[in-house]
Coordinates of C-alpha atoms in Angstrom, one line a residue:
M1 CA -61.2 106.8 156.5
S2 CA -59.9 106.1 153.0
R3 CA -57.0 104.1 153.1
S4 CA -55.0 106.4 151.8
N5 CA -55.4 108.7 154.8
V6 CA -53.9 105.8 156.4
R7 CA -49.9 107.2 157.0
L8 CA -47.5 103.9 155.4
N9 CA -44.3 103.3 156.1
P10 CA -42.3 103.2 153.1
L11 CA -39.4 100.2 154.9
E12 CA -42.6 98.3 155.7
C13 CA -43.8 98.2 151.7
A14 CA -41.1 98.1 150.0
Q15 CA -40.0 94.9 152.3
Q16 CA -43.5 93.2 151.6
A17 CA -42.9 93.3 148.1
L18 CA -40.1 90.7 148.6
H19 CA -41.5 88.6 150.7
W20 CA -43.8 88.1 147.8
I21 CA -40.5 88.6 145.2
H22 CA -39.1 86.4 146.6
R23 CA -41.8 83.3 146.6
D24 CA -41.9 80.6 144.4
A25 CA -44.6 78.8 145.2
L26 CA -48.2 80.3 147.3
T27 CA -50.1 78.8 150.4
Q28 CA -53.8 79.2 149.4
D29 CA -54.0 81.9 152.6
D30 CA -51.3 83.9 150.5
I31 CA -53.0 83.6 147.9
A32 CA -56.4 85.5 149.4
A33 CA -53.6 88.1 151.0
L34 CA -51.9 88.7 147.5
N35 CA -54.7 89.1 145.4
Q36 CA -56.1 91.5 148.4
D37 CA -52.8 93.2 149.0
V38 CA -52.8 94.3 145.0
L39 CA -56.5 95.1 144.7
D40 CA -56.0 98.2 147.3
C41 CA -52.6 98.8 145.7
F42 CA -54.3 99.7 142.8
R43 CA -57.9 101.5 144.0
E44 CA -55.7 103.4 146.1
Y45 CA -52.0 104.0 144.6
V46 CA -52.4 103.2 140.8
N47 CA -55.8 104.4 139.8
P48 CA -58.6 102.8 140.1
G49 CA -59.7 102.8 137.0
F50 CA -58.2 100.0 135.7
L51 CA -60.4 98.1 138.2
E52 CA -63.4 98.9 136.4
Y53 CA -61.7 98.7 132.4
R54 CA -60.3 94.4 134.0
K55 CA -64.2 94.2 134.7
S56 CA -64.0 90.2 132.1
V57 CA -60.6 89.4 133.6
T58 CA -62.3 88.4 136.4
T59 CA -64.1 84.7 138.6
G60 CA -66.5 86.8 139.8
C61 CA -66.9 90.7 140.2
D62 CA -64.5 90.8 142.6
Y63 CA -61.7 92.2 139.9
G64 CA -59.8 89.1 141.3
A65 CA -57.6 88.2 138.7
V66 CA -53.6 88.6 139.5
E67 CA -51.1 87.4 137.4
W68 CA -48.6 85.8 139.0
C69 CA -46.0 83.9 135.8
A70 CA -45.1 82.6 132.6
S71 CA -46.0 79.1 132.7
G72 CA -44.5 78.2 128.9
P73 CA -43.4 79.6 126.2
N74 CA -47.4 81.2 125.6
T75 CA -49.0 80.2 129.0
L76 CA -49.2 82.3 132.4
I77 CA -50.6 81.3 135.0
D78 CA -52.8 83.4 137.9
T79 CA -52.5 83.0 141.8
Q80 CA -54.8 80.7 141.6
G81 CA -53.4 78.5 139.3
N82 CA -55.3 79.0 136.3
E83 CA -53.4 78.8 133.6
Y84 CA -54.6 80.6 130.5
L85 CA -53.4 80.8 127.0
D86 CA -51.8 84.1 125.4
C87 CA -53.4 85.0 122.8
L88 CA -53.2 89.4 123.3
G89 CA -49.0 88.6 123.6
G90 CA -48.9 92.1 125.8
Y91 CA -49.7 94.0 123.0
G92 CA -47.6 92.1 120.7
I93 CA -44.8 92.3 123.3
F94 CA -44.2 88.9 123.7
N95 CA -43.5 88.0 119.8
V96 CA -40.5 85.0 120.7
G97 CA -42.9 84.2 123.9
H98 CA -42.9 84.6 127.4
R99 CA -39.8 84.3 129.2
N100 CA -37.4 83.0 126.4
P101 CA -34.6 81.3 127.6
N102 CA -32.5 82.8 125.8
V103 CA -33.4 86.3 125.7
I104 CA -33.2 86.1 129.6
A105 CA -29.5 83.9 129.2
A106 CA -28.4 87.0 127.6
V107 CA -29.7 89.2 129.6
E108 CA -28.1 87.8 133.3
R109 CA -25.7 87.3 131.6
Q110 CA -25.2 91.2 130.9
L111 CA -26.0 91.8 134.7
G112 CA -23.6 89.5 135.9
R113 CA -21.4 92.1 133.7
Q114 CA -23.0 95.9 134.0
P115 CA -26.1 96.7 134.6
L116 CA -26.3 100.4 132.6
H117 CA -23.5 102.6 131.5
S118 CA -21.7 105.3 132.6
Q119 CA -22.8 107.4 130.0
E120 CA -19.9 108.7 129.4
L121 CA -17.5 105.7 128.3
L122 CA -18.3 103.9 124.9
D123 CA -20.8 101.4 125.7
P124 CA -20.2 98.5 123.3
L125 CA -23.3 96.5 123.0
R126 CA -25.6 99.4 121.7
G127 CA -22.9 100.1 118.8
M128 CA -23.4 96.5 117.9
L129 CA -26.9 96.9 118.6
A130 CA -27.3 99.4 115.7
K131 CA -24.9 97.7 113.5
T132 CA -27.8 94.8 113.5
L133 CA -31.0 96.8 113.1
A134 CA -28.2 97.7 109.9
A135 CA -28.0 94.9 108.3
L136 CA -31.4 93.5 109.9
T137 CA -34.2 96.9 108.5
P138 CA -35.0 97.3 105.1
G139 CA -33.7 99.7 102.4
D140 CA -31.0 102.2 103.4
L141 CA -31.7 102.2 107.0
K142 CA -29.0 102.7 108.8
Y143 CA -28.8 104.2 112.4
S144 CA -30.8 104.6 115.5
F145 CA -31.5 106.1 118.7
F146 CA -32.1 104.2 121.3
S147 CA -35.3 104.3 124.0
N148 CA -37.3 103.1 126.2
S149 CA -40.3 103.0 124.7
G150 CA -42.6 102.9 121.4
T151 CA -44.0 106.3 122.5
E152 CA -40.4 107.4 122.5
S153 CA -39.3 106.2 119.5
V154 CA -42.3 108.0 117.4
E155 CA -41.5 111.7 119.1
A156 CA -37.8 110.7 118.4
A157 CA -39.1 110.7 114.8
L158 CA -40.8 113.3 114.8
K159 CA -38.4 115.7 116.6
L160 CA -35.2 113.8 113.6
A161 CA -37.8 115.0 110.8
K162 CA -38.1 118.7 112.1
A163 CA -34.6 119.1 112.8
Y164 CA -34.2 117.7 108.6
Q165 CA -36.2 119.8 107.2
S166 CA -36.6 122.2 109.6
P167 CA -34.3 124.4 107.1
R168 CA -35.4 123.2 104.3
G169 CA -39.3 125.7 105.1
K170 CA -40.8 122.1 106.3
S171 CA -42.7 121.9 109.3
T172 CA -46.2 119.9 108.6
F173 CA -47.2 116.6 109.6
I174 CA -50.3 114.5 108.6
A175 CA -51.3 111.3 110.0
A176 CA -54.3 108.7 109.3
S177 CA -57.3 109.1 111.3
G178 CA -57.5 105.9 113.6
A179 CA -53.5 105.8 114.0
F180 CA -52.6 105.7 116.8
H181 CA -48.9 106.1 117.8
G182 CA -48.5 107.1 121.7
K183 CA -49.8 109.2 124.2
S184 CA -46.8 111.7 125.3
L185 CA -47.4 115.8 123.8
G186 CA -46.1 115.3 120.3
A187 CA -46.8 111.3 120.2
L188 CA -49.9 112.4 120.6
S189 CA -50.0 114.7 118.0
A190 CA -49.7 112.5 115.1
T191 CA -52.4 109.6 117.6
G192 CA -56.1 109.7 115.8
K193 CA -58.9 109.3 118.4
S194 CA -60.5 112.3 120.1
A195 CA -60.8 110.9 123.6
F196 CA -57.1 110.6 124.1
R197 CA -56.8 113.9 122.7
R198 CA -59.2 116.5 123.4
P199 CA -58.2 115.9 127.1
F200 CA -54.9 117.3 126.5
M201 CA -55.8 119.9 123.8
P202 CA -53.8 122.6 122.5
L203 CA -51.4 120.0 120.9
L204 CA -48.2 120.4 118.7
P205 CA -49.6 122.7 115.9
G206 CA -49.3 121.5 112.5
F207 CA -50.6 117.7 112.2
Y208 CA -53.7 117.3 109.6
H209 CA -55.9 113.8 109.7
V210 CA -56.9 112.8 106.8
P211 CA -58.2 108.3 106.6
F212 CA -56.0 105.8 106.0
G213 CA -55.4 103.9 102.8
D214 CA -56.9 106.9 100.8
I215 CA -54.2 108.0 98.6
N216 CA -55.7 111.0 97.1
T217 CA -57.1 112.4 100.1
L218 CA -54.0 112.0 101.5
R219 CA -52.6 113.3 98.2
K220 CA -55.7 116.4 98.2
Q221 CA -54.3 117.2 102.1
V222 CA -50.8 117.4 100.8
Q223 CA -51.6 120.0 98.1
Q224 CA -53.8 121.3 100.2
C225 CA -50.6 122.3 102.8
Q226 CA -48.7 123.5 99.9
K227 CA -51.0 125.2 98.8
T228 CA -51.0 127.4 102.3
G229 CA -47.4 127.4 102.3
D230 CA -47.6 124.9 105.4
D231 CA -45.0 122.6 103.9
V232 CA -45.0 118.8 104.9
A233 CA -41.9 117.3 106.4
A234 CA -43.4 113.7 107.0
I235 CA -46.1 111.5 106.6
I236 CA -46.7 109.3 109.9
L237 CA -48.6 105.8 109.6
E238 CA -48.7 102.8 110.6
P239 CA -48.4 100.0 107.6
I240 CA -51.2 98.0 109.7
Q241 CA -53.4 100.0 111.9
G242 CA -53.1 98.3 115.1
E243 CA -55.2 99.9 118.2
G244 CA -57.1 101.0 115.0
G245 CA -58.6 97.5 115.0
V246 CA -55.8 95.6 112.9
I247 CA -56.8 97.6 109.5
L248 CA -55.3 97.4 106.5
P249 CA -54.2 99.4 103.8
P250 CA -55.2 98.6 100.6
E251 CA -52.6 97.3 98.7
D252 CA -50.8 100.3 96.4
Y253 CA -51.2 102.5 99.0
L254 CA -47.7 102.1 100.8
P255 CA -46.3 102.3 97.5
A256 CA -48.7 105.7 96.4
V257 CA -47.8 106.9 99.6
R258 CA -43.7 106.6 99.9
A259 CA -44.3 108.0 95.6
L260 CA -46.2 111.2 96.6
C261 CA -43.2 111.6 99.7
D262 CA -40.6 110.9 97.2
E263 CA -43.2 114.0 94.9
V264 CA -43.3 116.6 97.2
G265 CA -39.8 115.9 99.3
A266 CA -41.8 115.0 102.5
L267 CA -40.4 112.3 104.2
L268 CA -41.6 108.3 105.7
I269 CA -41.9 108.1 109.0
L270 CA -43.3 103.7 109.8
D271 CA -44.5 103.7 113.0
E272 CA -43.9 99.2 113.9
V273 CA -43.7 99.3 117.1
Q274 CA -46.5 96.9 117.3
T275 CA -46.6 95.5 113.3
G276 CA -42.8 94.7 113.6
M277 CA -40.3 91.8 114.8
G278 CA -42.2 89.9 112.7
R279 CA -46.1 90.1 113.8
T280 CA -47.1 90.2 110.2
G281 CA -44.9 87.1 108.7
R282 CA -42.4 88.7 106.9
M283 CA -39.7 90.7 109.9
F284 CA -41.3 94.8 109.3
A285 CA -44.8 94.9 107.0
C286 CA -43.5 97.5 105.2
E287 CA -41.5 94.5 103.5
H288 CA -45.4 93.0 102.6
Y289 CA -45.9 96.0 100.4
G290 CA -41.5 97.0 98.4
V291 CA -41.6 100.0 100.9
Q292 CA -38.4 101.5 102.4
P293 CA -38.9 104.2 104.8
D294 CA -37.5 107.6 105.8
I295 CA -37.3 106.7 109.5
L296 CA -38.7 103.8 110.8
C297 CA -40.5 103.7 114.5
L298 CA -39.8 99.9 116.4
A299 CA -40.4 98.4 120.0
K300 CA -42.5 96.5 122.1
A301 CA -41.2 93.1 120.5
L302 CA -37.4 94.5 120.3
G303 CA -37.3 93.8 123.2
G304 CA -38.2 89.5 123.8
G305 CA -40.8 90.7 126.6
V306 CA -37.8 90.9 129.1
M307 CA -36.8 94.2 129.0
P308 CA -38.4 97.8 127.3
I309 CA -36.6 99.0 124.8
G310 CA -37.6 101.0 121.4
A311 CA -36.0 102.0 118.2
T312 CA -35.7 104.7 115.6
V313 CA -34.1 104.0 112.7
A314 CA -33.6 106.3 110.2
T315 CA -31.0 107.0 106.3
E316 CA -27.9 108.7 107.0
E317 CA -29.5 111.3 105.0
V318 CA -31.4 112.4 107.3
F319 CA -30.3 110.5 111.2
S320 CA -26.7 113.0 110.1
V321 CA -28.2 116.5 111.4
L322 CA -27.6 114.6 114.7
F323 CA -23.9 114.0 113.9
E324 CA -22.3 117.9 114.9
N325 CA -24.6 117.6 118.6
P326 CA -25.9 114.2 119.7
F327 CA -26.8 115.8 122.1
L328 CA -30.2 117.4 120.4
H329 CA -31.8 114.3 122.0
T330 CA -30.8 111.9 124.8
T331 CA -32.5 110.3 126.8
T332 CA -30.6 108.5 130.2
F333 CA -31.7 105.1 130.0
G334 CA -32.0 105.0 126.0
G335 CA -30.1 101.7 125.0
N336 CA -29.1 101.1 128.2
P337 CA -26.9 97.3 128.0
L338 CA -29.3 94.9 129.6
A339 CA -32.7 96.8 127.3
C340 CA -29.5 95.7 123.9
A341 CA -28.6 92.4 125.2
A342 CA -32.3 91.3 125.1
A343 CA -32.9 93.0 121.8
L344 CA -30.1 91.3 120.0
A345 CA -30.9 87.5 121.8
T346 CA -34.5 88.7 120.3
V347 CA -33.2 89.5 116.6
N348 CA -31.4 86.1 117.4
E349 CA -34.3 84.1 117.9
L350 CA -36.5 85.9 115.0
L351 CA -33.8 84.6 112.4
T352 CA -32.9 81.2 114.0
K353 CA -36.1 80.3 115.1
N354 CA -37.4 81.4 111.3
L355 CA -40.1 83.7 113.1
P356 CA -41.6 85.4 111.1
E357 CA -42.6 82.4 108.7
Q358 CA -44.1 80.3 112.1
A359 CA -46.0 83.9 112.4
A360 CA -47.7 83.3 108.5
T361 CA -48.2 80.1 108.1
Q362 CA -49.7 79.6 111.6
G363 CA -51.6 83.5 111.1
A364 CA -52.9 81.6 107.8
F365 CA -54.4 79.0 109.3
L366 CA -56.1 81.2 112.3
L367 CA -57.4 83.6 110.1
Q368 CA -59.3 80.6 107.9
G369 CA -60.4 79.2 111.0
L370 CA -61.7 82.9 112.4
Q371 CA -63.2 83.7 109.2
Q372 CA -65.1 81.2 108.7
L373 CA -66.0 81.5 112.5
A374 CA -67.6 85.0 110.7
S375 CA -69.5 83.2 107.8
E376 CA -71.9 81.3 110.8
F377 CA -71.8 84.0 113.4
P378 CA -72.9 87.1 111.1
Q379 CA -75.1 88.7 113.3
L380 CA -72.6 88.7 115.9
I381 CA -69.3 89.6 113.9
I382 CA -69.1 92.3 110.8
E383 CA -66.0 90.7 109.6
A384 CA -62.6 88.8 110.8
R385 CA -59.2 90.1 109.2
G386 CA -55.5 90.2 109.9
L387 CA -51.5 89.4 108.4
G388 CA -49.5 87.4 109.5
L389 CA -50.4 86.8 113.9
L390 CA -52.3 90.1 113.8
Q391 CA -55.0 90.1 113.9
A392 CA -59.1 91.0 114.8
I393 CA -62.2 90.5 114.9
E394 CA -64.2 93.0 114.5
F395 CA -68.3 92.9 116.4
R396 CA -71.3 94.4 115.3
K397 CA -71.9 96.1 118.7
N398 CA -69.0 97.1 121.5
K399 CA -70.8 95.3 124.3
I400 CA -71.4 92.2 121.3
G401 CA -67.1 91.8 121.6
Y402 CA -66.3 92.8 125.5
A403 CA -69.1 89.6 125.9
F404 CA -67.0 87.3 123.9
A405 CA -63.6 88.2 125.4
K406 CA -65.0 87.9 129.1
A407 CA -66.6 84.6 127.4
L408 CA -62.9 83.9 126.0
F409 CA -61.2 84.5 129.6
Q410 CA -64.1 81.9 131.3
R411 CA -62.5 79.9 129.5
H412 CA -58.7 80.5 129.9
V413 CA -57.9 81.6 126.5
L414 CA -56.9 85.6 127.2
V415 CA -57.5 88.2 123.8
A416 CA -59.1 92.1 124.3
G417 CA -60.0 94.9 122.5
T418 CA -57.9 97.9 120.2
L419 CA -57.8 101.0 121.7
N420 CA -59.9 103.3 119.4
N421 CA -61.5 100.9 118.0
A422 CA -64.4 98.9 121.0
K423 CA -65.6 96.7 118.8
S424 CA -62.8 95.1 117.2
V425 CA -60.8 92.2 119.5
R426 CA -57.3 91.5 118.8
I427 CA -56.2 88.2 118.4
E428 CA -51.8 88.7 118.5
P429 CA -49.9 85.4 120.1
P430 CA -46.9 84.7 120.6
L431 CA -45.6 84.0 117.6
T432 CA -44.5 80.3 119.5
I433 CA -47.4 79.4 119.2
T434 CA -48.4 76.4 118.3
R435 CA -50.6 74.6 115.5
E436 CA -52.6 72.5 118.5
Q437 CA -53.1 76.2 120.5
C438 CA -54.3 77.9 116.9
I439 CA -57.1 75.5 117.4
R440 CA -57.9 75.3 120.8
V441 CA -58.3 78.8 120.5
L442 CA -60.2 78.5 117.4
K443 CA -62.6 75.8 119.3
E444 CA -63.3 78.1 122.4
A445 CA -64.1 80.9 120.1
K446 CA -67.2 78.7 118.6
E447 CA -67.9 78.4 121.8
A448 CA -68.3 81.9 123.1
L449 CA -69.9 83.0 119.6
K450 CA -72.4 79.6 120.0
E451 CA -73.1 80.7 123.6
L452 CA -73.3 84.3 122.7
S453 CA -76.1 83.4 120.3
D454 CA -77.9 81.6 121.9
A455 CA -77.9 84.0 124.5
M456 CA -79.6 87.6 122.0
S457 CA -81.5 84.9 120.7
D458 CA -83.5 84.3 124.2
E459 CA -83.1 88.2 124.5
N460 CA -85.1 88.8 121.2
N461 CA -87.7 85.7 121.7
M462 CA -88.2 88.2 125.5
K463 CA -88.4 90.9 123.3
E464 CA -91.0 89.7 121.3
Y465 CA -93.3 88.2 123.8
A466 CA -93.1 91.2 125.6
A467 CA -94.1 93.6 122.4
E468 CA -96.5 90.6 121.9
R469 CA -98.7 91.0 125.4
K470 CA -98.6 94.6 125.1

């Protein structure tokens, strides 16, 4: 009988979990029991597919790497006591490091005062965070809507654009192939990977996709929409495609997109869920290109690696469509006091410690080293690319990228592939990573690549030998 068919006692389940929550240390028996419990829970009640997906981060073949705690701003420990250098950063969550003490302190203070808001009285931190983001974001961006994730921030942006452009007879959206904007129905309509889209067809109508970085094709699509009366409400882009494989556009691409939007009266939505909050060496990636969007989407690192929060920031002109009825788009937990406290402390950390500048400096050093490795192992690597501390190594085959991630895990360095480009392995550490840790990453990467190169050479020699025998 499957475990899932056994009648469970919910009180026992909750108390068992609380037992682990309140533990500070684990014995060897604890480790074995906890690991098995976690594996069983994922297999029977979460999704067994996650175990197969995470087979590169395991010991042996038991899918047994279970996260336990953060051991420093850039490291974490599993239940076996192994410490890992985090070069994944929770897909861009931990910009200010793991368990940043100032972010945690702000959340704890607010937790002791009022964890969630009443929904009826004005909650002060939401107003203060909105003001802070108005000061932080580029150009005329001013008003903020708060949500709980990047997907939700994109959903709000799409609805805001629709509400603004509907009276103008414009309803079409143009996005980029390879884009990742989330997986709710609206955000998925903008996302550009068929594997995520196909099971949920038909998606929202009125979305077109064009190659990223190609201004001529984008212009032709806009013109085609105009010819058929499907006038463009907005163009939605990531300044740098993250899940697409850390794809940087030509330097003149975003300025040209901005000019095109102004020419035809379309809004420019920039999804900086992954690129924002200092990740690329500037507070926002669009600042590298001197471009201001009409709507900016934020999340991931905005919560400081402590609380989930998303933000959709827009100009007063665009956001004003919600003034008459602010309940047109709402969310119960969006802008809650704990999340806002975390976000405010995060902004303070980024600015007082010059973390965007540190991302630029350490990122340049790390990227130079990765590009040197790419030149040393051309049989394995197509290229290393990135900006700031958003970087990727593109391998020649998917299986090489997988083997590289597994080899680094065995050397206690965490990396992972990107969702839309399986051949690309991302390097996305906290912005607090030190020079010594960057050097370690390059050392471990070189050893892993040497190991893979030798294995490939042995495999080729075996094939040649087998061919000669025939």
